[in-house]
Coordinates of C-alpha atoms in Angstrom, one line a residue:
M1057 CA 16.0 -23.0 12.5
A1058 CA 17.9 -20.8 15.0
T1059 CA 18.7 -17.3 14.0
S1060 CA 22.0 -15.6 14.7
R1061 CA 20.3 -12.4 15.9
T1062 CA 17.1 -11.4 17.5
N1063 CA 14.6 -9.4 15.5
S1064 CA 14.8 -6.5 17.9
E1065 CA 18.6 -6.2 17.4
A1066 CA 18.1 -6.0 13.6
V1067 CA 15.7 -3.1 13.7
V1068 CA 17.1 0.3 13.0
Q1069 CA 15.4 2.9 15.2
V1070 CA 14.4 6.0 13.2
D1071 CA 12.1 8.9 13.6
L1072 CA 9.8 8.3 10.6
E1073 CA 8.7 4.9 9.5
A1074 CA 6.9 3.3 6.5
T1075 CA 4.3 0.6 6.4
V1076 CA 5.7 -2.7 7.7
R1077 CA 4.8 -5.8 5.8
R1078 CA 4.6 -9.0 7.8
S1079 CA 6.2 -12.1 6.2
S1080 CA 7.5 -15.5 7.2
R1081 CA 11.0 -14.1 7.5
N1082 CA 12.0 -11.4 10.1
V1083 CA 11.2 -7.9 8.8
L1084 CA 13.4 -4.9 9.2
T1085 CA 11.5 -1.7 9.9
P1086 CA 12.1 0.7 7.0
T1087 CA 13.7 4.0 7.8
R1088 CA 12.6 7.5 6.9
F1089 CA 12.3 8.6 3.3
Q1090 CA 13.0 12.3 3.6
Y1091 CA 16.6 13.2 4.4
S1092 CA 17.1 15.7 7.2
P1093 CA 20.6 16.7 8.6
E1094 CA 19.1 17.2 12.0
I1095 CA 17.6 13.7 12.0
A1096 CA 20.8 12.2 10.6
T1097 CA 22.8 13.8 13.4
A1098 CA 20.4 12.3 16.0
I1099 CA 20.6 8.9 14.4
N1100 CA 24.4 9.0 14.3
K1101 CA 24.5 9.7 18.1
K1102 CA 22.2 6.8 18.7
R1103 CA 24.6 4.5 16.8
T1104 CA 27.3 5.1 19.3
A1105 CA 25.2 3.6 22.2
T1106 CA 24.7 -0.1 22.7
T1107 CA 21.1 -1.1 22.3
T1108 CA 19.5 -3.9 24.4
T1109 CA 16.0 -5.3 24.4
T1110 CA 14.1 -4.1 27.5
H1111 CA 10.6 -4.1 28.7
N1112 CA 10.3 -0.4 27.6
D1113 CA 11.5 -1.4 24.1
K1114 CA 8.7 -3.9 23.8
K1115 CA 6.2 -1.2 24.9
R1116 CA 7.5 1.1 22.2
Q1117 CA 7.3 -1.7 19.6
N1118 CA 3.6 -2.4 20.6
S1119 CA 2.9 1.3 20.5
R1120 CA 4.4 1.4 17.0
K1121 CA 2.2 -1.5 15.9
D1122 CA -0.9 0.4 17.2
V1123 CA 0.1 3.4 15.1
E1124 CA 0.4 1.2 12.0
N1125 CA -3.0 -0.4 12.7
S1126 CA -4.5 3.1 13.1
A1127 CA -2.8 4.2 9.8
V1128 CA -4.4 1.3 8.0
E1129 CA -7.8 2.1 9.4
C1130 CA -7.5 5.7 8.4
T1131 CA -6.9 4.9 4.8
S1132 CA -10.5 4.0 4.4
G1133 CA -12.0 6.4 6.9
G1134 CA -11.5 9.8 8.6
H1135 CA -8.5 10.9 10.7
A1136 CA -10.4 11.5 13.9
G1137 CA -8.5 10.7 17.1
L1138 CA -5.0 10.8 15.5
S1139 CA -2.2 12.8 17.0
S1140 CA -0.2 15.3 15.1
Y1141 CA 2.7 12.9 14.9
E1142 CA 0.4 10.2 13.4
L1143 CA -1.1 12.6 10.9
E1144 CA 2.4 13.7 9.8
R1145 CA 3.5 10.1 9.5
L1146 CA 0.4 9.2 7.3
E1147 CA 1.2 12.1 5.0
N1148 CA 4.8 11.0 4.6
I1149 CA 3.6 7.5 3.8
R1150 CA 1.2 8.8 1.2
Q1151 CA 3.9 10.9 -0.5
N1152 CA 6.4 8.1 -0.5
Q1153 CA 4.0 5.6 -2.0
A1154 CA 2.9 8.1 -4.6
F1155 CA 6.6 8.5 -5.7
L1156 CA 7.3 4.7 -5.7
S1157 CA 4.2 4.1 -7.8
S1158 CA 5.5 6.7 -10.3
I1159 CA 8.5 4.5 -10.9
N1160 CA 6.3 2.0 -12.7
L1161 CA 8.2 -1.1 -11.4
F1162 CA 5.1 -3.2 -12.3
Q1163 CA 5.6 -2.2 -15.8
A1164 CA 9.3 -3.1 -15.5
T1165 CA 8.3 -6.6 -14.3
E1166 CA 6.2 -7.1 -17.5
E1167 CA 9.1 -5.9 -19.6
L1168 CA 11.5 -8.3 -18.0
K1169 CA 9.1 -11.2 -18.6
Q1170 CA 9.7 -10.6 -22.3
V1171 CA 13.4 -11.0 -21.9
T1172 CA 14.6 -14.6 -22.5
R1173 CA 17.6 -16.2 -20.9
P1174 CA 20.9 -15.9 -22.8
K1175 CA 21.2 -18.5 -25.5
P1176 CA 24.1 -21.0 -25.1
S1177 CA 27.2 -19.9 -27.0
K1178 CA 28.3 -21.7 -30.2
R1179 CA 31.2 -23.2 -28.2
R1180 CA 28.8 -24.8 -25.7
L1181 CA 26.5 -26.1 -28.5
I1182 CA 29.4 -27.7 -30.3
R1183 CA 30.7 -29.2 -27.1
S1184 CA 27.3 -30.7 -26.3
Q1185 CA 26.9 -32.0 -29.9
T1186 CA 30.4 -33.7 -29.6
A1187 CA 29.3 -35.4 -26.4
I1188 CA 26.2 -36.7 -28.0
E1189 CA 28.2 -38.1 -31.0
K1190 CA 30.6 -39.9 -28.7
G1191 CA 27.7 -41.4 -26.7
V1192 CA 28.7 -39.7 -23.5
T1193 CA 25.9 -39.7 -20.8
V1194 CA 25.3 -36.2 -19.6
R1195 CA 24.6 -36.0 -15.9
K1196 CA 22.0 -33.5 -14.7
S1197 CA 21.9 -31.7 -11.4
L1198 CA 18.9 -32.5 -9.3
R1199 CA 18.5 -28.8 -8.5
L1200 CA 19.0 -27.5 -12.0
Q1201 CA 17.5 -30.1 -14.4
S1202 CA 17.5 -27.7 -17.3
L1203 CA 21.3 -27.2 -17.3
T1204 CA 24.1 -29.4 -18.7
L1205 CA 27.4 -29.9 -17.1
P1206 CA 30.6 -28.7 -18.8
P1207 CA 33.1 -31.3 -20.1
K1208 CA 35.4 -32.9 -17.7
P1209 CA 38.9 -31.5 -17.1
G1210 CA 41.1 -32.3 -20.1
E1211 CA 38.3 -32.3 -22.6
R1212 CA 38.7 -28.6 -23.6
Q1213 CA 38.5 -28.0 -27.3
L1214 CA 39.6 -25.1 -29.4
Y1215 CA 37.3 -23.5 -32.0
R1216 CA 38.4 -21.1 -34.7
L1217 CA 36.1 -18.5 -36.3
D1218 CA 35.9 -18.2 -40.0
S1219 CA 36.3 -15.0 -41.9
T1220 CA 32.6 -14.3 -42.1
E1221 CA 32.2 -14.5 -38.3
D1222 CA 35.3 -12.4 -37.8
R1223 CA 33.7 -9.8 -40.1
K1224 CA 30.4 -9.8 -38.2
I1225 CA 32.3 -9.3 -34.9
E1226 CA 34.2 -6.4 -36.4
L1227 CA 31.0 -4.7 -37.6
D1228 CA 29.3 -5.4 -34.3
L1229 CA 32.1 -3.6 -32.4
K1230 CA 31.9 -0.6 -34.7
E1231 CA 28.2 -0.3 -33.9
Y1232 CA 28.9 -0.7 -30.2
C1233 CA 31.6 2.0 -30.2
S1234 CA 29.2 4.3 -32.1
A1235 CA 26.6 3.8 -29.4
L1236 CA 29.2 4.6 -26.7
K1237 CA 30.1 7.9 -28.4
N1238 CA 26.4 8.9 -28.3
M1239 CA 26.3 8.5 -24.6
T1240 CA 26.7 12.0 -23.0
K1241 CA 26.2 13.7 -19.6
T1242 CA 24.2 16.8 -18.9
E1243 CA 23.7 18.9 -15.8
N1244 CA 20.6 16.9 -14.7
R1245 CA 22.5 13.7 -14.9
V1246 CA 24.6 14.2 -11.8
A1247 CA 23.3 14.2 -8.2
K1248 CA 24.7 14.0 -4.7
V1249 CA 22.7 11.0 -3.6
L1250 CA 24.4 10.3 -0.3
K1251 CA 26.8 11.7 2.1
K1252 CA 30.3 10.1 2.3
R1253 CA 32.0 7.7 0.0
L1254 CA 29.9 5.4 -2.3
V1255 CA 30.9 1.7 -2.3
T1256 CA 28.6 0.0 -4.7
A1257 CA 25.9 0.8 -7.2
A1258 CA 23.5 -0.9 -9.7
F1259 CA 21.0 -0.1 -12.4
H1260 CA 17.4 -1.3 -12.2
P1261 CA 16.8 -3.5 -15.4
C1262 CA 13.7 -1.6 -16.5
T1263 CA 13.9 0.2 -19.9
S1264 CA 11.2 2.8 -19.4
S1265 CA 13.3 4.9 -17.0
L1266 CA 16.7 5.0 -15.4
L1267 CA 16.5 4.0 -11.8
M1268 CA 19.7 3.5 -9.8
A1269 CA 20.5 2.2 -6.3
T1270 CA 23.7 2.8 -4.4
G1271 CA 25.2 2.4 -0.9
N1272 CA 27.9 4.2 1.1
T1273 CA 30.3 3.7 3.9
L1274 CA 27.8 4.7 6.6
G1275 CA 25.3 1.9 5.8
N1276 CA 22.9 4.2 3.8
V1277 CA 21.1 3.2 0.7
A1278 CA 19.7 5.6 -1.9
L1279 CA 17.4 5.3 -4.9
W1280 CA 17.7 7.8 -7.7
K1281 CA 15.4 8.1 -10.6
L1282 CA 16.8 10.2 -13.4
D1283 CA 14.6 13.2 -14.4
S1284 CA 12.3 12.7 -11.5
D1285 CA 10.3 15.7 -10.2
W1286 CA 9.9 14.2 -6.7
G1287 CA 11.2 16.4 -3.9
N1288 CA 14.3 18.5 -4.5
D1289 CA 16.6 15.9 -6.1
G1290 CA 14.5 12.8 -7.0
V1291 CA 16.4 10.7 -4.4
L1292 CA 15.0 8.4 -1.7
R1293 CA 17.4 7.7 1.2
F1294 CA 17.4 4.9 3.7
E1295 CA 19.5 3.7 6.6
P1296 CA 19.0 -0.1 6.8
H1297 CA 22.6 -0.9 7.9
A1298 CA 25.0 0.3 10.6
L1299 CA 28.3 -0.2 8.6
A1300 CA 29.3 0.1 4.9
V1301 CA 27.1 -1.3 2.2
A1302 CA 29.6 -3.6 0.5
C1303 CA 27.3 -5.1 -2.2
I1304 CA 23.9 -4.2 -3.8
A1305 CA 21.8 -5.8 -6.5
F1306 CA 18.3 -5.8 -8.0
S1307 CA 16.7 -9.2 -8.4
R1308 CA 16.0 -10.1 -12.0
A1309 CA 13.3 -12.5 -11.1
H1310 CA 11.6 -10.0 -8.8
P1311 CA 12.4 -6.5 -10.1
T1312 CA 10.8 -4.8 -7.1
H1313 CA 13.4 -6.4 -4.8
L1314 CA 16.6 -4.7 -4.0
L1315 CA 19.1 -6.6 -1.9
S1316 CA 21.9 -4.9 0.0
L1317 CA 24.7 -6.5 2.1
S1318 CA 26.6 -4.7 4.8
R1319 CA 29.8 -5.3 6.7
D1320 CA 27.7 -5.2 9.9
G1321 CA 26.8 -8.8 9.1
S1322 CA 23.3 -8.1 7.7
L1323 CA 21.7 -8.8 4.3
R1324 CA 18.4 -7.0 3.6
C1325 CA 15.9 -7.1 0.8
M1326 CA 13.9 -4.0 0.2
D1327 CA 10.5 -4.2 -1.6
V1328 CA 10.9 -1.0 -3.6
Q1329 CA 7.2 -0.8 -4.5
K1330 CA 6.1 -1.1 -0.8
A1331 CA 9.1 0.5 1.0
V1332 CA 9.6 -2.6 3.2
F1333 CA 12.9 -4.2 4.3
D1334 CA 13.1 -7.9 4.9
D1335 CA 15.8 -9.4 7.1
V1336 CA 17.3 -12.0 4.8
Y1337 CA 20.5 -13.1 6.5
D1338 CA 22.3 -12.1 9.7
S1339 CA 25.7 -13.1 10.9
E1340 CA 28.0 -12.2 13.8
E1341 CA 30.8 -12.1 11.3
Q1342 CA 31.5 -9.3 8.7
L1343 CA 29.9 -9.9 5.3
R1344 CA 31.7 -8.8 2.1
T1345 CA 29.7 -9.9 -1.0
F1346 CA 26.9 -12.0 -2.4
D1347 CA 25.4 -13.3 -5.7
F1348 CA 22.3 -15.2 -6.8
L1349 CA 22.8 -19.0 -6.9
S1350 CA 19.6 -19.7 -8.7
H1351 CA 17.7 -18.3 -11.7
D1352 CA 14.7 -17.4 -9.5
C1353 CA 17.0 -15.5 -7.2
T1354 CA 15.7 -17.3 -4.1
S1355 CA 19.1 -19.0 -3.3
L1356 CA 22.2 -17.0 -2.6
V1357 CA 25.9 -17.5 -1.9
V1358 CA 27.1 -15.0 0.7
G1359 CA 30.8 -14.3 1.2
H1360 CA 32.1 -13.7 4.7
F1361 CA 35.1 -11.5 5.1
N1362 CA 36.9 -14.3 7.0
G1363 CA 36.9 -16.5 3.9
K1364 CA 33.8 -18.6 4.5
V1365 CA 30.7 -18.8 2.2
A1366 CA 27.2 -19.3 3.4
I1367 CA 24.3 -20.8 1.3
V1368 CA 21.1 -18.9 2.0
D1369 CA 17.6 -19.9 0.8
R1370 CA 15.1 -17.1 1.1
R1371 CA 12.2 -19.5 1.1
T1372 CA 13.3 -20.9 4.5
P1373 CA 11.9 -19.2 7.5
G1374 CA 14.3 -17.3 9.7
N1375 CA 17.4 -15.2 8.9
S1376 CA 20.1 -17.9 9.1
H1377 CA 21.9 -19.9 6.4
E1378 CA 21.3 -23.4 5.1
S1379 CA 25.0 -24.3 5.4
I1380 CA 28.3 -22.6 5.8
H1381 CA 31.6 -23.8 4.3
S1382 CA 35.4 -23.1 4.5
L1383 CA 37.2 -22.6 1.2
K1384 CA 40.5 -24.1 0.3
Y1385 CA 43.0 -21.2 0.2
T1386 CA 41.4 -18.1 1.6
H1387 CA 41.7 -16.2 4.9
S1388 CA 39.8 -13.3 3.5
L1389 CA 37.2 -13.1 0.7
L1390 CA 36.5 -10.0 -1.3
C1391 CA 34.3 -11.1 -4.2
V1392 CA 32.1 -14.0 -5.3
S1393 CA 30.5 -14.4 -8.8
V1394 CA 28.1 -17.1 -9.9
H1395 CA 28.1 -18.6 -13.4
P1396 CA 25.2 -17.1 -15.4
L1397 CA 24.0 -20.4 -16.9
Q1398 CA 25.4 -23.2 -14.8
K1399 CA 24.5 -21.8 -11.4
Q1400 CA 26.3 -24.5 -9.4
Y1401 CA 29.7 -22.9 -10.2
F1402 CA 30.9 -19.7 -8.5
A1403 CA 34.2 -17.9 -8.7
V1404 CA 35.9 -16.5 -5.6
A1405 CA 38.7 -13.9 -5.2
E1406 CA 40.9 -15.5 -2.5
N1407 CA 44.0 -13.6 -1.5
K1408 CA 46.4 -14.0 -4.5
I1409 CA 44.4 -16.5 -6.5
V1410 CA 40.9 -16.9 -8.0
N1411 CA 39.2 -20.3 -7.5
I1412 CA 36.1 -21.8 -9.0
Y1413 CA 34.0 -24.1 -6.8
D1414 CA 31.0 -26.4 -7.3
S1415 CA 28.3 -25.6 -4.8
R1416 CA 27.1 -29.2 -4.9
Y1417 CA 30.4 -30.5 -3.5
L1418 CA 31.2 -28.0 -0.8
K1419 CA 32.4 -29.4 2.5
K1420 CA 31.0 -28.4 5.9
K1421 CA 33.9 -29.5 8.2
K1422 CA 36.8 -29.8 5.8
K1423 CA 38.0 -27.2 3.3
S1424 CA 36.3 -27.5 0.0
K1425 CA 38.2 -28.5 -3.2
T1426 CA 38.4 -26.3 -6.2
V1427 CA 37.1 -27.1 -9.7
S1428 CA 39.5 -24.7 -11.5
R1429 CA 42.2 -22.2 -10.5
L1430 CA 43.2 -18.9 -12.1
H1431 CA 46.9 -18.2 -11.6
G1432 CA 49.3 -15.4 -12.2
Y1433 CA 49.0 -12.9 -9.4
S1434 CA 51.6 -11.3 -7.1
L1435 CA 49.2 -9.3 -4.9
S1436 CA 45.7 -9.6 -3.6
I1437 CA 42.7 -9.7 -6.0
H1438 CA 39.7 -7.6 -5.1
S1439 CA 37.2 -8.7 -7.8
A1440 CA 36.5 -11.6 -10.2
Y1441 CA 33.4 -11.8 -12.4
F1442 CA 32.0 -14.4 -14.8
S1443 CA 31.1 -12.9 -18.2
P1444 CA 27.3 -12.1 -18.1
R1445 CA 26.0 -14.0 -21.1
T1446 CA 27.8 -17.4 -21.2
G1447 CA 30.3 -17.4 -18.4
N1448 CA 33.1 -18.3 -20.9
R1449 CA 35.3 -15.6 -19.4
V1450 CA 36.3 -14.4 -16.0
L1451 CA 37.4 -10.8 -15.5
T1452 CA 39.7 -10.0 -12.5
S1453 CA 41.2 -6.9 -11.0
C1454 CA 44.3 -7.1 -8.9
N1455 CA 46.4 -4.7 -6.7
D1456 CA 49.4 -5.5 -8.9
G1457 CA 48.0 -3.0 -11.4
Y1458 CA 46.6 -5.5 -14.0
I1459 CA 43.2 -6.4 -15.3
R1460 CA 43.2 -10.0 -16.5
I1461 CA 40.7 -12.1 -18.5
Y1462 CA 40.7 -15.9 -18.4
D1463 CA 39.1 -18.5 -20.7
T1464 CA 36.5 -20.5 -18.7
S1465 CA 34.6 -21.9 -21.6
A1466 CA 35.7 -25.3 -20.3
V1467 CA 36.3 -26.3 -16.7
T1468 CA 40.0 -27.2 -16.5
K1469 CA 42.3 -27.4 -13.5
K1470 CA 44.2 -24.3 -14.7
A1471 CA 42.1 -21.8 -16.7
P1472 CA 44.2 -20.2 -19.5
L1473 CA 45.0 -16.5 -19.4
L1474 CA 43.8 -14.6 -22.5
T1475 CA 44.6 -11.0 -21.9
S1476 CA 46.5 -8.9 -19.3
I1477 CA 45.9 -5.1 -19.3
K1478 CA 48.0 -2.6 -17.3
H1479 CA 45.7 -0.3 -15.3
K1480 CA 46.1 1.6 -12.1
M1481 CA 43.8 -0.1 -9.6
Q1482 CA 44.1 2.3 -6.6
T1483 CA 42.9 5.8 -6.1
A1484 CA 44.7 8.7 -4.4
S1485 CA 43.7 7.5 -1.0
Y1486 CA 45.1 4.0 -1.6
K1487 CA 42.2 2.6 0.4
I1488 CA 39.7 2.6 -2.4
K1489 CA 40.2 -0.1 -5.1
V1490 CA 39.0 0.2 -8.7
S1491 CA 37.3 -2.8 -10.1
A1492 CA 36.6 -3.7 -13.8
V1493 CA 33.0 -4.9 -14.4
W1494 CA 31.4 -6.4 -17.5
D1495 CA 28.9 -4.7 -19.7
P1496 CA 25.8 -7.0 -19.0
K1497 CA 24.7 -6.5 -22.6
R1498 CA 27.8 -8.1 -24.1
E1499 CA 30.2 -11.0 -23.6
D1500 CA 33.4 -9.2 -24.6
C1501 CA 33.5 -5.7 -23.2
F1502 CA 34.0 -4.2 -19.8
V1503 CA 34.2 -0.9 -18.0
V1504 CA 36.6 0.5 -15.4
G1505 CA 37.3 3.8 -13.7
S1506 CA 40.5 5.6 -14.5
T1507 CA 42.3 7.5 -11.7
P1508 CA 44.8 9.7 -13.6
K1509 CA 43.6 13.1 -14.5
P1510 CA 41.5 14.0 -16.3
H1511 CA 39.3 11.5 -14.5
S1512 CA 37.4 9.2 -16.8
V1513 CA 35.7 5.8 -17.2
K1514 CA 37.1 3.6 -19.9
V1515 CA 35.5 0.8 -21.9
F1516 CA 37.8 -2.0 -23.1
H1517 CA 37.4 -5.0 -25.4
E1518 CA 38.5 -8.4 -24.0
S1519 CA 41.5 -8.2 -26.4
G1520 CA 42.8 -5.2 -24.5
K1521 CA 41.8 -2.6 -27.0
L1522 CA 40.5 0.7 -25.6
L1523 CA 37.1 1.3 -27.2
H1524 CA 36.0 4.6 -25.6
S1525 CA 36.6 7.0 -22.6
F1526 CA 33.9 8.9 -20.9
V1527 CA 35.3 12.3 -19.8
D1528 CA 33.6 15.3 -18.3
R1529 CA 36.4 17.8 -17.4
D1530 CA 34.0 20.4 -16.0
N1531 CA 32.0 18.3 -13.6
V1532 CA 34.0 15.1 -12.9
T1533 CA 36.7 16.3 -10.5
S1534 CA 37.3 13.0 -8.6
E1535 CA 37.7 9.4 -9.5
L1536 CA 34.6 7.5 -10.6
Y1537 CA 35.7 4.2 -9.1
V1538 CA 32.2 2.8 -8.7
T1539 CA 30.9 1.9 -12.2
A1540 CA 28.0 0.0 -13.8
L1541 CA 26.4 -0.3 -17.2
H1542 CA 22.7 -0.7 -17.7
P1543 CA 21.5 -4.3 -18.6
T1544 CA 19.5 -3.2 -21.7
R1545 CA 19.9 0.5 -22.4
N1546 CA 22.9 2.6 -23.4
A1547 CA 23.6 4.1 -20.0
L1548 CA 26.6 4.2 -17.6
L1549 CA 26.8 5.3 -14.0
G1550 CA 29.9 6.4 -12.0
G1551 CA 30.1 7.0 -8.3
N1552 CA 32.8 8.9 -6.4
G1553 CA 34.1 9.5 -2.8
S1554 CA 31.8 12.5 -2.1
G1555 CA 28.5 10.6 -2.6
Q1556 CA 27.9 11.8 -6.2
L1557 CA 26.5 9.7 -9.1
H1558 CA 27.2 10.7 -12.7
V1559 CA 25.2 9.2 -15.5
F1560 CA 26.2 9.0 -19.2
S1561 CA 23.3 8.0 -21.5
D1562 CA 22.0 8.5 -25.0

């Protein structure tokens, strides 16, 4: 399969390198681990020049390979014959690997193996039972044999909760609000992880420690482990991209994998344990977003800024896509979200509308048809997310100043609107958009940054009720517009325009 870029063009030239792992896909040479203003200035100057593959470049690459080979040899023997540069590089690699080992991601992998997939909701079970009673033959996807399809349009049913279930929900919310109130911030829970504005951030799903990843407008990626004694601030910094990191996520199937997508057209996967970047996908067009299209996280749907979506399979050699498709209504795409259970469905924020598509019926030459549409917008939508446990809701954020929640428990041509909440979705600069995101531990609560002073992060119930506000008048002096909640622990992160991450936890 032809690749859209050569491997030499994808490599970021840096001063200090880590061990490079060879794989069937193109590999991106990892950048330095220790941040230095002098090195950063030199790298920024290099970015302004156009790089081409020359005979000298190949010589330098061969020389780099020789250094790597000598580094491997010296791990089991002496250091005789190595230059001062090679000795310094070996020491950096040793320090970096010691820190990464301290993160205990292998332990996190074992923890996640104990976590089962979300159980189907009662609505879904009732719907399935109804189909069985009527004798309806349930079709199964060839790719996802374990999943059942939702009812056809027009078969949507309404289910009412009895008083006992209502009471349980009320008590559950009280416990949830109590847990939110116990989440506080101390001096050691704030760090300047990167220079310039943060764009995206995510928690690692492990429970033994709080490990976070974030990306900024310069294409930098940072890993921060809370309460770490490594270095001065416990932060590892990388430069795998040339432009802003628009989307970042840890793989739940492979917890040591961190995927980052940039507007420079590159999608990378970092092996956090080994400090290696793989070149997953490259495009000549700007990329905007991605999500995992399979439970094992090997298949992805990647959103192009020009409105196209690419299907990428990481098991296929090369760094190109399996297929690329034009959507029905969009000229620009800002967000894509895959259904948590029925992975063939994904929602897309397209201009002034949100559409749901079925990946099995995407067209290559013609514009693809929608499965469902979410109406009611007057301005562009910059985010749309399926609820994390069942996918029975879609949470959207729009420039018209409203957060909306739609009922997607059944796939209908027009998904009904459940809740509309007035909320300022722009910061003081008017270039940064605030997006509401679900709490991954729940089906009915979400978090969003609040721009009016005092700056805070608010937690809402799907009904529109404000449950809690996280406020730190002394330390939070700017909008925390990048937000995320931990998948299993009571922890929240907020990122701002100066490269700071703030953490509230119990």
